[in-house]
Amino acid sequence: MKIAMGADHAGYRLKDELKPLIESLGHEVQDYGCSCGDSVDYPDYALAVCEKVAAGEADKGILICGTGIGMTIAANKVPGIRCALVHDLFSAKATREHNDSNVLALGERVIGPGVAQEIVKIWLETEFSEGERHRNRVNKVKALEDKFAIHP
């Protein structure tokens, strides 16, 4: 899979630590920055990653900021994105199985690299369950997105 990654100044270190793991699992990493501790705006990096995922140019995305909250909010504004903020292993599995999330958000200031690595591994390896109840719920989320979409 192609995995698009982005982080702000509070998440770039964890992004850089996760890239080798993702590549060792056989995935291609597309890095959309940032790569330094200088203050930047997280929506810019969320947009860069989510546009690639929504367009099908990346299979999944991973976003990292200090808490993961800002990235999650920004990511979920992009049509077609189902971004989940995850800080535990159970949620990593559940968000793929039940919600078919296509973007993962993490908080570098909330979890350490060891837990983050396990979360990413589980999230990348878990498939959507395709169960009827879960498919119906994902479709309802898509319908909400369509209902509130701004059409020029």
Short mmCIF file of N, CA and C in Angstrom, two decimals:
data_model
loop_
_atom_site.label_atom_id
_atom_site.label_comp_id
_atom_site.label_asym_id
_atom_site.label_seq_id
_atom_site.Cartn_x
_atom_site.Cartn_y
_atom_site.Cartn_z
N MET A 1 0.84 -1.19 0.00
CA MET A 1 0.00 0.00 0.00
C MET A 1 0.88 1.24 0.00
N LYS A 2 0.30 2.32 -0.51
CA LYS A 2 0.93 3.63 -0.42
C LYS A 2 0.34 4.33 0.79
N ILE A 3 1.21 4.75 1.70
CA ILE A 3 0.78 5.40 2.93
C ILE A 3 1.29 6.84 2.92
N ALA A 4 0.37 7.80 2.87
CA ALA A 4 0.73 9.21 2.93
C ALA A 4 0.86 9.61 4.40
N MET A 5 1.92 10.31 4.72
CA MET A 5 2.16 10.73 6.10
C MET A 5 2.40 12.23 6.16
N GLY A 6 1.89 12.82 7.24
CA GLY A 6 2.13 14.24 7.47
C GLY A 6 2.12 14.52 8.96
N ALA A 7 2.87 15.53 9.34
CA ALA A 7 2.95 15.92 10.74
C ALA A 7 3.24 17.41 10.83
N ASP A 8 2.89 17.97 11.98
CA ASP A 8 3.30 19.34 12.23
C ASP A 8 4.57 19.30 13.09
N HIS A 9 4.96 20.47 13.59
CA HIS A 9 6.18 20.59 14.38
C HIS A 9 6.15 19.76 15.66
N ALA A 10 4.96 19.45 16.17
CA ALA A 10 4.83 18.67 17.40
C ALA A 10 4.71 17.17 17.14
N GLY A 11 4.76 16.77 15.87
CA GLY A 11 4.61 15.36 15.55
C GLY A 11 5.65 14.80 14.59
N TYR A 12 6.54 15.65 14.10
CA TYR A 12 7.45 15.19 13.06
C TYR A 12 8.43 14.12 13.56
N ARG A 13 8.82 14.18 14.84
CA ARG A 13 9.76 13.17 15.34
C ARG A 13 9.13 11.77 15.33
N LEU A 14 7.87 11.68 15.75
CA LEU A 14 7.19 10.39 15.74
C LEU A 14 6.97 9.91 14.31
N LYS A 15 6.64 10.83 13.40
CA LYS A 15 6.50 10.47 11.98
C LYS A 15 7.79 9.83 11.48
N ASP A 16 8.91 10.47 11.79
CA ASP A 16 10.20 9.96 11.33
C ASP A 16 10.54 8.61 11.96
N GLU A 17 10.06 8.35 13.18
CA GLU A 17 10.29 7.06 13.83
C GLU A 17 9.40 5.96 13.24
N LEU A 18 8.21 6.33 12.77
CA LEU A 18 7.26 5.34 12.25
C LEU A 18 7.55 4.94 10.80
N LYS A 19 8.16 5.81 10.04
CA LYS A 19 8.40 5.53 8.62
C LYS A 19 9.15 4.21 8.39
N PRO A 20 10.24 3.94 9.10
CA PRO A 20 10.95 2.67 8.86
C PRO A 20 10.08 1.44 9.18
N LEU A 21 9.25 1.52 10.20
CA LEU A 21 8.36 0.41 10.52
C LEU A 21 7.39 0.15 9.37
N ILE A 22 6.79 1.20 8.86
CA ILE A 22 5.81 1.07 7.78
C ILE A 22 6.47 0.48 6.54
N GLU A 23 7.67 0.95 6.24
CA GLU A 23 8.40 0.41 5.09
C GLU A 23 8.78 -1.05 5.31
N SER A 24 9.12 -1.41 6.55
CA SER A 24 9.49 -2.80 6.84
C SER A 24 8.30 -3.74 6.70
N LEU A 25 7.08 -3.20 6.78
CA LEU A 25 5.87 -3.99 6.58
C LEU A 25 5.52 -4.12 5.10
N GLY A 26 6.35 -3.53 4.24
CA GLY A 26 6.17 -3.67 2.80
C GLY A 26 5.39 -2.55 2.14
N HIS A 27 5.19 -1.45 2.85
CA HIS A 27 4.42 -0.34 2.31
C HIS A 27 5.35 0.78 1.83
N GLU A 28 4.85 1.56 0.90
CA GLU A 28 5.57 2.73 0.40
C GLU A 28 5.09 3.94 1.19
N VAL A 29 6.01 4.73 1.71
CA VAL A 29 5.67 5.94 2.46
C VAL A 29 5.83 7.16 1.58
N GLN A 30 4.79 7.98 1.54
CA GLN A 30 4.82 9.28 0.88
C GLN A 30 4.83 10.32 2.00
N ASP A 31 5.91 11.03 2.18
CA ASP A 31 6.07 11.97 3.30
C ASP A 31 5.76 13.39 2.83
N TYR A 32 4.74 13.99 3.43
CA TYR A 32 4.32 15.35 3.08
C TYR A 32 4.74 16.37 4.13
N GLY A 33 5.73 16.02 4.96
CA GLY A 33 6.27 16.96 5.94
C GLY A 33 5.47 16.99 7.22
N CYS A 34 5.83 17.86 8.08
CA CYS A 34 7.01 18.70 8.10
C CYS A 34 8.18 17.92 8.69
N SER A 35 9.33 18.54 8.63
CA SER A 35 10.54 17.82 9.05
C SER A 35 11.40 18.63 10.02
N CYS A 36 10.75 19.53 10.77
CA CYS A 36 11.52 20.32 11.72
C CYS A 36 10.61 20.81 12.85
N GLY A 37 11.22 21.36 13.87
CA GLY A 37 10.48 21.84 15.03
C GLY A 37 9.98 23.26 14.93
N ASP A 38 10.17 23.91 13.78
CA ASP A 38 9.67 25.27 13.60
C ASP A 38 8.14 25.23 13.53
N SER A 39 7.49 26.17 14.18
CA SER A 39 6.03 26.19 14.25
C SER A 39 5.41 26.26 12.85
N VAL A 40 4.49 25.32 12.58
CA VAL A 40 3.75 25.27 11.33
C VAL A 40 2.28 25.04 11.64
N ASP A 41 1.43 25.14 10.65
CA ASP A 41 -0.01 24.99 10.83
C ASP A 41 -0.46 23.60 10.41
N TYR A 42 -0.98 22.83 11.37
CA TYR A 42 -1.37 21.43 11.10
C TYR A 42 -2.38 21.26 9.98
N PRO A 43 -3.33 22.21 9.74
CA PRO A 43 -4.27 21.97 8.64
C PRO A 43 -3.59 21.82 7.28
N ASP A 44 -2.46 22.49 7.09
CA ASP A 44 -1.76 22.40 5.81
C ASP A 44 -1.28 20.97 5.55
N TYR A 45 -0.81 20.29 6.57
CA TYR A 45 -0.29 18.93 6.42
C TYR A 45 -1.43 17.92 6.37
N ALA A 46 -2.48 18.17 7.12
CA ALA A 46 -3.67 17.30 7.05
C ALA A 46 -4.25 17.34 5.64
N LEU A 47 -4.34 18.52 5.05
CA LEU A 47 -4.89 18.66 3.72
C LEU A 47 -4.02 17.94 2.68
N ALA A 48 -2.71 18.11 2.77
CA ALA A 48 -1.81 17.47 1.80
C ALA A 48 -2.00 15.96 1.80
N VAL A 49 -2.08 15.36 2.97
CA VAL A 49 -2.25 13.91 3.08
C VAL A 49 -3.65 13.49 2.65
N CYS A 50 -4.66 14.18 3.13
CA CYS A 50 -6.03 13.77 2.87
C CYS A 50 -6.43 13.94 1.41
N GLU A 51 -5.90 14.94 0.74
CA GLU A 51 -6.17 15.08 -0.69
C GLU A 51 -5.65 13.86 -1.45
N LYS A 52 -4.49 13.35 -1.06
CA LYS A 52 -3.92 12.18 -1.73
C LYS A 52 -4.78 10.94 -1.47
N VAL A 53 -5.23 10.77 -0.24
CA VAL A 53 -6.06 9.61 0.09
C VAL A 53 -7.41 9.71 -0.61
N ALA A 54 -8.04 10.87 -0.55
CA ALA A 54 -9.36 11.05 -1.17
C ALA A 54 -9.30 10.86 -2.68
N ALA A 55 -8.19 11.21 -3.30
CA ALA A 55 -8.04 11.08 -4.76
C ALA A 55 -7.60 9.67 -5.16
N GLY A 56 -7.31 8.81 -4.19
CA GLY A 56 -6.86 7.47 -4.51
C GLY A 56 -5.39 7.39 -4.86
N GLU A 57 -4.65 8.47 -4.64
CA GLU A 57 -3.22 8.48 -4.92
C GLU A 57 -2.41 7.88 -3.77
N ALA A 58 -3.06 7.70 -2.65
CA ALA A 58 -2.52 6.97 -1.50
C ALA A 58 -3.64 6.09 -0.97
N ASP A 59 -3.28 4.93 -0.46
CA ASP A 59 -4.29 4.00 0.04
C ASP A 59 -4.81 4.41 1.42
N LYS A 60 -3.90 4.90 2.25
CA LYS A 60 -4.25 5.33 3.60
C LYS A 60 -3.34 6.49 3.98
N GLY A 61 -3.72 7.18 5.05
CA GLY A 61 -2.91 8.28 5.53
C GLY A 61 -2.69 8.20 7.03
N ILE A 62 -1.59 8.76 7.48
CA ILE A 62 -1.28 8.86 8.90
C ILE A 62 -0.86 10.29 9.18
N LEU A 63 -1.51 10.89 10.18
CA LEU A 63 -1.25 12.28 10.56
C LEU A 63 -0.84 12.33 12.03
N ILE A 64 0.12 13.19 12.34
CA ILE A 64 0.62 13.28 13.71
C ILE A 64 0.81 14.74 14.09
N CYS A 65 0.24 15.11 15.22
CA CYS A 65 0.52 16.42 15.82
C CYS A 65 0.72 16.17 17.31
N GLY A 66 0.68 17.20 18.12
CA GLY A 66 0.92 17.03 19.55
C GLY A 66 -0.07 16.10 20.22
N THR A 67 -1.36 16.33 19.96
CA THR A 67 -2.41 15.50 20.57
C THR A 67 -3.12 14.63 19.56
N GLY A 68 -3.03 14.96 18.28
CA GLY A 68 -3.79 14.28 17.24
C GLY A 68 -5.16 14.91 17.01
N ILE A 69 -5.58 15.75 17.91
CA ILE A 69 -6.92 16.34 17.83
C ILE A 69 -7.05 17.30 16.66
N GLY A 70 -6.12 18.23 16.53
CA GLY A 70 -6.19 19.19 15.43
C GLY A 70 -6.16 18.52 14.08
N MET A 71 -5.26 17.55 13.92
CA MET A 71 -5.17 16.82 12.65
C MET A 71 -6.49 16.11 12.34
N THR A 72 -7.10 15.51 13.36
CA THR A 72 -8.35 14.78 13.16
C THR A 72 -9.46 15.72 12.70
N ILE A 73 -9.57 16.86 13.35
CA ILE A 73 -10.60 17.83 12.98
C ILE A 73 -10.40 18.29 11.54
N ALA A 74 -9.18 18.67 11.20
CA ALA A 74 -8.90 19.14 9.84
C ALA A 74 -9.13 18.04 8.81
N ALA A 75 -8.66 16.85 9.10
CA ALA A 75 -8.77 15.73 8.14
C ALA A 75 -10.22 15.42 7.82
N ASN A 76 -11.06 15.43 8.82
CA ASN A 76 -12.46 15.05 8.62
C ASN A 76 -13.29 16.11 7.90
N LYS A 77 -12.67 17.21 7.54
CA LYS A 77 -13.34 18.22 6.70
C LYS A 77 -13.20 17.87 5.22
N VAL A 78 -12.29 16.97 4.90
CA VAL A 78 -12.05 16.60 3.50
C VAL A 78 -13.02 15.49 3.10
N PRO A 79 -13.84 15.72 2.07
CA PRO A 79 -14.79 14.69 1.63
C PRO A 79 -14.08 13.37 1.32
N GLY A 80 -14.66 12.29 1.81
CA GLY A 80 -14.11 10.96 1.57
C GLY A 80 -13.16 10.47 2.64
N ILE A 81 -12.85 11.33 3.60
CA ILE A 81 -11.91 10.96 4.65
C ILE A 81 -12.67 10.55 5.91
N ARG A 82 -12.23 9.43 6.47
CA ARG A 82 -12.73 8.97 7.77
C ARG A 82 -11.49 8.82 8.66
N CYS A 83 -11.16 9.89 9.34
CA CYS A 83 -9.96 9.94 10.17
C CYS A 83 -10.32 9.61 11.62
N ALA A 84 -9.55 8.72 12.21
CA ALA A 84 -9.76 8.32 13.59
C ALA A 84 -8.53 8.67 14.43
N LEU A 85 -8.78 9.32 15.56
CA LEU A 85 -7.73 9.61 16.53
C LEU A 85 -7.61 8.38 17.44
N VAL A 86 -6.44 7.79 17.48
CA VAL A 86 -6.25 6.54 18.21
C VAL A 86 -5.04 6.64 19.13
N HIS A 87 -5.25 6.20 20.39
CA HIS A 87 -4.16 6.16 21.35
C HIS A 87 -4.08 4.82 22.08
N ASP A 88 -4.84 3.81 21.59
CA ASP A 88 -4.79 2.49 22.21
C ASP A 88 -5.00 1.42 21.15
N LEU A 89 -4.60 0.20 21.47
CA LEU A 89 -4.60 -0.89 20.50
C LEU A 89 -6.01 -1.34 20.13
N PHE A 90 -6.92 -1.38 21.10
CA PHE A 90 -8.30 -1.80 20.81
C PHE A 90 -8.94 -0.86 19.78
N SER A 91 -8.78 0.44 19.96
CA SER A 91 -9.37 1.41 19.04
C SER A 91 -8.73 1.33 17.65
N ALA A 92 -7.45 1.01 17.59
CA ALA A 92 -6.77 0.87 16.30
C ALA A 92 -7.43 -0.22 15.47
N LYS A 93 -7.76 -1.32 16.11
CA LYS A 93 -8.40 -2.44 15.42
C LYS A 93 -9.87 -2.11 15.11
N ALA A 94 -10.57 -1.57 16.09
CA ALA A 94 -12.00 -1.29 15.93
C ALA A 94 -12.28 -0.25 14.85
N THR A 95 -11.44 0.77 14.74
CA THR A 95 -11.71 1.81 13.75
C THR A 95 -11.54 1.31 12.32
N ARG A 96 -10.72 0.30 12.14
CA ARG A 96 -10.62 -0.32 10.81
C ARG A 96 -11.77 -1.29 10.58
N GLU A 97 -12.02 -2.16 11.54
CA GLU A 97 -13.07 -3.18 11.38
C GLU A 97 -14.46 -2.58 11.28
N HIS A 98 -14.76 -1.59 12.10
CA HIS A 98 -16.12 -1.06 12.21
C HIS A 98 -16.37 0.21 11.40
N ASN A 99 -15.35 1.07 11.31
CA ASN A 99 -15.54 2.39 10.70
C ASN A 99 -14.86 2.54 9.34
N ASP A 100 -14.08 1.57 8.94
CA ASP A 100 -13.33 1.63 7.68
C ASP A 100 -12.54 2.93 7.57
N SER A 101 -11.89 3.31 8.67
CA SER A 101 -11.10 4.55 8.66
C SER A 101 -10.00 4.44 7.61
N ASN A 102 -9.76 5.56 6.94
CA ASN A 102 -8.70 5.57 5.93
C ASN A 102 -7.55 6.52 6.29
N VAL A 103 -7.71 7.22 7.40
CA VAL A 103 -6.63 8.06 7.92
C VAL A 103 -6.57 7.84 9.43
N LEU A 104 -5.36 7.71 9.92
CA LEU A 104 -5.08 7.52 11.34
C LEU A 104 -4.42 8.77 11.88
N ALA A 105 -4.90 9.26 13.02
CA ALA A 105 -4.26 10.40 13.68
C ALA A 105 -3.68 9.94 15.01
N LEU A 106 -2.49 10.45 15.30
CA LEU A 106 -1.80 10.12 16.54
C LEU A 106 -1.29 11.40 17.20
N GLY A 107 -1.15 11.35 18.52
CA GLY A 107 -0.60 12.47 19.26
C GLY A 107 0.76 12.14 19.84
N GLU A 108 1.80 12.77 19.33
CA GLU A 108 3.16 12.48 19.81
C GLU A 108 3.32 12.79 21.28
N ARG A 109 2.61 13.80 21.77
CA ARG A 109 2.73 14.19 23.18
C ARG A 109 1.86 13.33 24.09
N VAL A 110 1.08 12.43 23.50
CA VAL A 110 0.14 11.61 24.26
C VAL A 110 0.64 10.17 24.41
N ILE A 111 1.25 9.63 23.36
CA ILE A 111 1.74 8.25 23.40
C ILE A 111 3.20 8.19 23.02
N GLY A 112 3.86 7.16 23.46
CA GLY A 112 5.26 6.96 23.12
C GLY A 112 5.41 6.21 21.82
N PRO A 113 6.64 6.14 21.33
CA PRO A 113 6.88 5.49 20.04
C PRO A 113 6.55 4.00 20.03
N GLY A 114 6.74 3.30 21.14
CA GLY A 114 6.44 1.87 21.17
C GLY A 114 4.96 1.60 20.97
N VAL A 115 4.11 2.33 21.69
CA VAL A 115 2.67 2.17 21.53
C VAL A 115 2.25 2.62 20.13
N ALA A 116 2.82 3.71 19.67
CA ALA A 116 2.48 4.21 18.33
C ALA A 116 2.81 3.16 17.26
N GLN A 117 3.93 2.49 17.39
CA GLN A 117 4.30 1.46 16.43
C GLN A 117 3.28 0.32 16.42
N GLU A 118 2.86 -0.11 17.60
CA GLU A 118 1.87 -1.18 17.68
C GLU A 118 0.53 -0.75 17.09
N ILE A 119 0.12 0.49 17.37
CA ILE A 119 -1.12 1.03 16.82
C ILE A 119 -1.06 1.02 15.29
N VAL A 120 0.01 1.54 14.74
CA VAL A 120 0.16 1.63 13.29
C VAL A 120 0.14 0.23 12.66
N LYS A 121 0.85 -0.69 13.26
CA LYS A 121 0.90 -2.06 12.73
C LYS A 121 -0.50 -2.67 12.72
N ILE A 122 -1.21 -2.58 13.82
CA ILE A 122 -2.57 -3.13 13.90
C ILE A 122 -3.48 -2.44 12.89
N TRP A 123 -3.41 -1.12 12.82
CA TRP A 123 -4.29 -0.35 11.93
C TRP A 123 -4.05 -0.71 10.47
N LEU A 124 -2.79 -0.86 10.09
CA LEU A 124 -2.47 -1.20 8.70
C LEU A 124 -2.84 -2.64 8.35
N GLU A 125 -2.80 -3.53 9.31
CA GLU A 125 -3.05 -4.95 9.05
C GLU A 125 -4.51 -5.35 9.19
N THR A 126 -5.33 -4.49 9.77
CA THR A 126 -6.74 -4.84 10.01
C THR A 126 -7.60 -4.41 8.84
N GLU A 127 -8.41 -5.33 8.36
CA GLU A 127 -9.33 -5.05 7.26
C GLU A 127 -10.69 -4.61 7.79
N PHE A 128 -11.44 -3.90 6.97
CA PHE A 128 -12.82 -3.56 7.28
C PHE A 128 -13.63 -4.85 7.32
N SER A 129 -14.51 -5.00 8.28
CA SER A 129 -15.23 -6.26 8.47
C SER A 129 -16.21 -6.57 7.35
N GLU A 130 -16.66 -5.55 6.64
CA GLU A 130 -17.66 -5.71 5.56
C GLU A 130 -19.01 -6.20 6.09
N GLY A 131 -19.15 -6.26 7.41
CA GLY A 131 -20.43 -6.66 7.99
C GLY A 131 -21.52 -5.67 7.60
N GLU A 132 -22.72 -6.18 7.42
CA GLU A 132 -23.82 -5.33 6.95
C GLU A 132 -24.07 -4.14 7.87
N ARG A 133 -24.06 -4.36 9.17
CA ARG A 133 -24.34 -3.25 10.10
C ARG A 133 -23.25 -2.18 10.01
N HIS A 134 -22.00 -2.61 9.85
CA HIS A 134 -20.91 -1.63 9.74
C HIS A 134 -20.95 -0.92 8.40
N ARG A 135 -21.22 -1.64 7.32
CA ARG A 135 -21.33 -1.04 5.99
C ARG A 135 -22.46 0.00 5.99
N ASN A 136 -23.61 -0.34 6.60
CA ASN A 136 -24.74 0.60 6.67
C ASN A 136 -24.35 1.88 7.41
N ARG A 137 -23.62 1.74 8.49
CA ARG A 137 -23.22 2.90 9.28
C ARG A 137 -22.23 3.78 8.51
N VAL A 138 -21.28 3.17 7.84
CA VAL A 138 -20.32 3.94 7.03
C VAL A 138 -21.06 4.65 5.91
N ASN A 139 -22.04 3.99 5.32
CA ASN A 139 -22.83 4.63 4.27
C ASN A 139 -23.64 5.81 4.81
N LYS A 140 -24.12 5.72 6.04
CA LYS A 140 -24.83 6.85 6.66
C LYS A 140 -23.89 8.02 6.88
N VAL A 141 -22.66 7.73 7.24
CA VAL A 141 -21.67 8.81 7.40
C VAL A 141 -21.42 9.47 6.04
N LYS A 142 -21.30 8.65 4.99
CA LYS A 142 -21.12 9.20 3.65
C LYS A 142 -22.32 10.05 3.24
N ALA A 143 -23.52 9.63 3.61
CA ALA A 143 -24.73 10.40 3.30
C ALA A 143 -24.72 11.75 4.02
N LEU A 144 -24.23 11.78 5.25
CA LEU A 144 -24.10 13.06 5.97
C LEU A 144 -23.13 13.98 5.24
N GLU A 145 -22.04 13.41 4.79
CA GLU A 145 -21.05 14.19 4.04
C GLU A 145 -21.69 14.79 2.79
N ASP A 146 -22.45 13.99 2.07
CA ASP A 146 -23.13 14.47 0.85
C ASP A 146 -24.16 15.54 1.18
N LYS A 147 -24.89 15.35 2.26
CA LYS A 147 -25.95 16.29 2.64
C LYS A 147 -25.38 17.69 2.91
N PHE A 148 -24.22 17.73 3.54
CA PHE A 148 -23.67 19.02 3.93
C PHE A 148 -22.56 19.52 3.01
N ALA A 149 -22.35 18.82 1.91
CA ALA A 149 -21.34 19.25 0.94
C ALA A 149 -21.77 20.56 0.31
N ILE A 150 -20.81 21.40 0.11
CA ILE A 150 -21.06 22.68 -0.56
C ILE A 150 -20.87 22.48 -2.06
N HIS A 151 -21.92 22.71 -2.80
CA HIS A 151 -21.85 22.55 -4.26
C HIS A 151 -21.86 23.92 -4.92
N PRO A 152 -20.85 24.21 -5.74
CA PRO A 152 -20.80 25.53 -6.40
C PRO A 152 -21.88 25.71 -7.43
#
